[in-house]
Amino acid sequence: MLSGRCECGKVRFEVETVSGTVTACHCTQCRRLSGHLWAVTHAPMAGLHFSHDESLAWYASSDFAKRGFCRSCGSNLFYRLNDEDEIAIAAGCLDAPTGLKLEKHIFVKDKGDYYEITDGLPQMQRF
Ligand SMILES: [Zn+2]
Ligand SMILES: [Zn+2]
């Protein structure tokens, strides 16, 4: 069981099982919304339980997906394909120790020009 929260604490949750790996997304949208790259782990929706969600809001970031964030502090917390039973959870909002490991980089074709990826992990042009 992992727990996590937004910066101000108005969104708090526990998640029963996660995929065990972390993916770093370098797409333009993630970079704009997060300020840099955005790293997530994945979990079944059914295993995600909120103890506080009064300031959780959803932004329809495309025709096929939405992003969950805290309306109060602005933390970027979730990404979910519409109607899919899985949710991506921002690794940065999970409480340590997570036991997770960064596994790969995706959408590297869209990465910023101000940094290099030097950790030797797989780099996908898309996903
Ligand atoms: Zn917050
Ligand atoms: Zn992305």
PDB file of C-alpha atoms and ligand atoms in Angstrom:
ATOM      1  CA  MET A   1       0.000   0.000   0.000  1.00  0.00           C
ATOM      2  CA  LEU A   2       1.383   3.371  -1.035  1.00  0.00           C
ATOM      3  CA  SER A   3       0.097   6.777  -0.033  1.00  0.00           C
ATOM      4  CA  GLY A   4       0.371  10.133  -1.686  1.00  0.00           C
ATOM      5  CA  ARG A   5      -0.860  13.677  -1.609  1.00  0.00           C
ATOM      6  CA  CYS A   6      -0.715  17.008  -3.319  1.00  0.00           C
ATOM      7  CA  GLU A   7       1.514  19.738  -1.945  1.00  0.00           C
ATOM      8  CA  CYS A   8      -1.184  21.424   0.162  1.00  0.00           C
ATOM      9  CA  GLY A   9      -2.730  18.161   1.391  1.00  0.00           C
ATOM     10  CA  LYS A  10      -6.280  18.790   0.176  1.00  0.00           C
ATOM     11  CA  VAL A  11      -5.953  15.745  -2.085  1.00  0.00           C
ATOM     12  CA  ARG A  12      -4.818  12.602  -0.245  1.00  0.00           C
ATOM     13  CA  PHE A  13      -5.032   9.020  -1.362  1.00  0.00           C
ATOM     14  CA  GLU A  14      -3.869   5.469  -0.873  1.00  0.00           C
ATOM     15  CA  VAL A  15      -3.235   3.016  -3.669  1.00  0.00           C
ATOM     16  CA  GLU A  16      -3.266  -0.747  -3.167  1.00  0.00           C
ATOM     17  CA  THR A  17      -1.022  -1.875  -5.987  1.00  0.00           C
ATOM     18  CA  VAL A  18       1.057  -0.060  -8.554  1.00  0.00           C
ATOM     19  CA  SER A  19       2.875  -1.395 -11.580  1.00  0.00           C
ATOM     20  CA  GLY A  20       6.197  -1.234  -9.760  1.00  0.00           C
ATOM     21  CA  THR A  21       7.959   0.902 -12.329  1.00  0.00           C
ATOM     22  CA  VAL A  22       8.105   4.572 -13.168  1.00  0.00           C
ATOM     23  CA  THR A  23       7.967   6.098 -16.658  1.00  0.00           C
ATOM     24  CA  ALA A  24       9.304   9.576 -17.387  1.00  0.00           C
ATOM     25  CA  CYS A  25       7.321  11.396 -20.069  1.00  0.00           C
ATOM     26  CA  HIS A  26       9.021  14.133 -22.059  1.00  0.00           C
ATOM     27  CA  CYS A  27       6.006  15.127 -24.208  1.00  0.00           C
ATOM     28  CA  THR A  28       5.297  18.805 -24.706  1.00  0.00           C
ATOM     29  CA  GLN A  29       2.079  18.635 -22.690  1.00  0.00           C
ATOM     30  CA  CYS A  30       3.698  16.990 -19.649  1.00  0.00           C
ATOM     31  CA  ARG A  31       6.575  19.432 -19.794  1.00  0.00           C
ATOM     32  CA  ARG A  32       4.261  22.441 -19.896  1.00  0.00           C
ATOM     33  CA  LEU A  33       2.002  21.189 -17.126  1.00  0.00           C
ATOM     34  CA  SER A  34       4.782  20.080 -14.790  1.00  0.00           C
ATOM     35  CA  GLY A  35       7.488  22.565 -15.629  1.00  0.00           C
ATOM     36  CA  HIS A  36       9.882  19.806 -16.741  1.00  0.00           C
ATOM     37  CA  LEU A  37       9.387  16.111 -17.460  1.00  0.00           C
ATOM     38  CA  TRP A  38       6.603  14.214 -15.661  1.00  0.00           C
ATOM     39  CA  ALA A  39       7.138  10.802 -14.077  1.00  0.00           C
ATOM     40  CA  VAL A  40       4.301   8.390 -13.360  1.00  0.00           C
ATOM     41  CA  THR A  41       3.519   4.917 -12.145  1.00  0.00           C
ATOM     42  CA  HIS A  42       0.332   3.042 -13.091  1.00  0.00           C
ATOM     43  CA  ALA A  43      -2.395   1.459 -10.991  1.00  0.00           C
ATOM     44  CA  PRO A  44      -5.871  -0.039 -11.418  1.00  0.00           C
ATOM     45  CA  MET A  45      -8.557   2.574 -10.679  1.00  0.00           C
ATOM     46  CA  ALA A  46     -10.286   0.130  -8.362  1.00  0.00           C
ATOM     47  CA  GLY A  47      -7.293   0.185  -6.014  1.00  0.00           C
ATOM     48  CA  LEU A  48      -7.143   3.953  -5.656  1.00  0.00           C
ATOM     49  CA  HIS A  49      -8.892   5.343  -2.573  1.00  0.00           C
ATOM     50  CA  PHE A  50      -9.181   9.006  -1.628  1.00  0.00           C
ATOM     51  CA  SER A  51      -9.294  10.185   1.975  1.00  0.00           C
ATOM     52  CA  HIS A  52      -9.491  13.805   0.758  1.00  0.00           C
ATOM     53  CA  ASP A  53     -10.508  14.849  -2.721  1.00  0.00           C
ATOM     54  CA  GLU A  54     -12.379  18.104  -2.136  1.00  0.00           C
ATOM     55  CA  SER A  55     -10.003  20.090  -4.315  1.00  0.00           C
ATOM     56  CA  LEU A  56      -9.342  17.423  -6.961  1.00  0.00           C
ATOM     57  CA  ALA A  57     -10.250  18.743 -10.402  1.00  0.00           C
ATOM     58  CA  TRP A  58      -9.948  17.248 -13.887  1.00  0.00           C
ATOM     59  CA  TYR A  59      -8.649  18.940 -16.989  1.00  0.00           C
ATOM     60  CA  ALA A  60      -9.652  17.420 -20.339  1.00  0.00           C
ATOM     61  CA  SER A  61      -6.209  17.562 -21.918  1.00  0.00           C
ATOM     62  CA  SER A  62      -7.323  15.899 -25.154  1.00  0.00           C
ATOM     63  CA  ASP A  63     -10.290  14.105 -26.709  1.00  0.00           C
ATOM     64  CA  PHE A  64      -9.119  10.866 -25.161  1.00  0.00           C
ATOM     65  CA  ALA A  65      -7.607  11.713 -21.774  1.00  0.00           C
ATOM     66  CA  LYS A  66      -7.845  13.911 -18.721  1.00  0.00           C
ATOM     67  CA  ARG A  67      -5.483  15.070 -16.017  1.00  0.00           C
ATOM     68  CA  GLY A  68      -6.227  15.322 -12.314  1.00  0.00           C
ATOM     69  CA  PHE A  69      -4.787  18.198 -10.336  1.00  0.00           C
ATOM     70  CA  CYS A  70      -5.298  20.014  -7.068  1.00  0.00           C
ATOM     71  CA  ARG A  71      -7.368  23.153  -7.566  1.00  0.00           C
ATOM     72  CA  SER A  72      -5.844  24.652  -4.439  1.00  0.00           C
ATOM     73  CA  CYS A  73      -2.085  24.151  -4.906  1.00  0.00           C
ATOM     74  CA  GLY A  74      -1.833  23.156  -8.573  1.00  0.00           C
ATOM     75  CA  SER A  75      -0.068  19.817  -8.107  1.00  0.00           C
ATOM     76  CA  ASN A  76      -0.288  17.591 -11.197  1.00  0.00           C
ATOM     77  CA  LEU A  77      -1.383  14.257  -9.782  1.00  0.00           C
ATOM     78  CA  PHE A  78      -3.115  11.963 -12.298  1.00  0.00           C
ATOM     79  CA  TYR A  79      -3.479  11.123 -15.956  1.00  0.00           C
ATOM     80  CA  ARG A  80      -6.261   8.900 -17.173  1.00  0.00           C
ATOM     81  CA  LEU A  81      -7.331   7.713 -20.594  1.00  0.00           C
ATOM     82  CA  ASN A  82     -11.104   8.174 -20.771  1.00  0.00           C
ATOM     83  CA  ASP A  83     -13.010   5.014 -19.918  1.00  0.00           C
ATOM     84  CA  GLU A  84      -9.881   3.093 -19.102  1.00  0.00           C
ATOM     85  CA  ASP A  85      -9.597   1.106 -15.904  1.00  0.00           C
ATOM     86  CA  GLU A  86      -6.048   2.196 -15.202  1.00  0.00           C
ATOM     87  CA  ILE A  87      -4.713   5.484 -13.913  1.00  0.00           C
ATOM     88  CA  ALA A  88      -1.272   7.060 -14.069  1.00  0.00           C
ATOM     89  CA  ILE A  89      -0.171   8.540 -10.750  1.00  0.00           C
ATOM     90  CA  ALA A  90       2.582  11.133 -10.484  1.00  0.00           C
ATOM     91  CA  ALA A  91       5.572   9.467  -8.832  1.00  0.00           C
ATOM     92  CA  GLY A  92       6.546  12.758  -7.240  1.00  0.00           C
ATOM     93  CA  CYS A  93       3.404  12.922  -5.098  1.00  0.00           C
ATOM     94  CA  LEU A  94       3.909   9.488  -3.511  1.00  0.00           C
ATOM     95  CA  ASP A  95       5.219   9.276   0.056  1.00  0.00           C
ATOM     96  CA  ALA A  96       8.636   7.651   0.474  1.00  0.00           C
ATOM     97  CA  PRO A  97       9.729   4.934   0.550  1.00  0.00           C
ATOM     98  CA  THR A  98       7.957   4.044  -2.685  1.00  0.00           C
ATOM     99  CA  GLY A  99      10.100   1.046  -3.589  1.00  0.00           C
ATOM    100  CA  LEU A 100       9.698   2.138  -7.217  1.00  0.00           C
ATOM    101  CA  LYS A 101      12.342   2.539  -9.886  1.00  0.00           C
ATOM    102  CA  LEU A 102      12.488   4.669 -13.004  1.00  0.00           C
ATOM    103  CA  GLU A 103      12.287   2.251 -15.931  1.00  0.00           C
ATOM    104  CA  LYS A 104      12.171   4.217 -19.183  1.00  0.00           C
ATOM    105  CA  HIS A 105      11.728   7.537 -20.941  1.00  0.00           C
ATOM    106  CA  ILE A 106       8.857   8.110 -23.372  1.00  0.00           C
ATOM    107  CA  PHE A 107       8.094  10.794 -25.981  1.00  0.00           C
ATOM    108  CA  VAL A 108      11.788  11.558 -26.144  1.00  0.00           C
ATOM    109  CA  LYS A 109      11.186  13.089 -29.593  1.00  0.00           C
ATOM    110  CA  ASP A 110       9.436  15.981 -27.819  1.00  0.00           C
ATOM    111  CA  LYS A 111      11.938  16.494 -25.026  1.00  0.00           C
ATOM    112  CA  GLY A 112      13.243  19.952 -24.180  1.00  0.00           C
ATOM    113  CA  ASP A 113      16.439  21.156 -25.824  1.00  0.00           C
ATOM    114  CA  TYR A 114      17.941  22.288 -22.525  1.00  0.00           C
ATOM    115  CA  TYR A 115      18.807  18.869 -21.058  1.00  0.00           C
ATOM    116  CA  GLU A 116      20.176  15.476 -22.016  1.00  0.00           C
ATOM    117  CA  ILE A 117      19.030  12.068 -20.781  1.00  0.00           C
ATOM    118  CA  THR A 118      22.126  10.380 -19.401  1.00  0.00           C
ATOM    119  CA  ASP A 119      20.896   7.603 -17.099  1.00  0.00           C
ATOM    120  CA  GLY A 120      21.260   4.826 -19.695  1.00  0.00           C
ATOM    121  CA  LEU A 121      17.595   3.751 -19.438  1.00  0.00           C
ATOM    122  CA  PRO A 122      15.583   2.903 -22.578  1.00  0.00           C
ATOM    123  CA  GLN A 123      14.390   5.942 -24.552  1.00  0.00           C
ATOM    124  CA  MET A 124      11.220   5.587 -26.638  1.00  0.00           C
ATOM    125  CA  GLN A 125      10.583   8.177 -29.348  1.00  0.00           C
ATOM    126  CA  ARG A 126       6.888   7.872 -28.567  1.00  0.00           C
ATOM    127  CA  PHE A 127       5.762   5.191 -26.099  1.00  0.00           C
TER     128      PHE A 127
HETATM  129 ZN    ZN B   1      -3.206  20.692  -3.085  1.00  0.00          ZN
HETATM  130 ZN    ZN B   2       3.509  13.234 -21.473  1.00  0.00          ZN
END
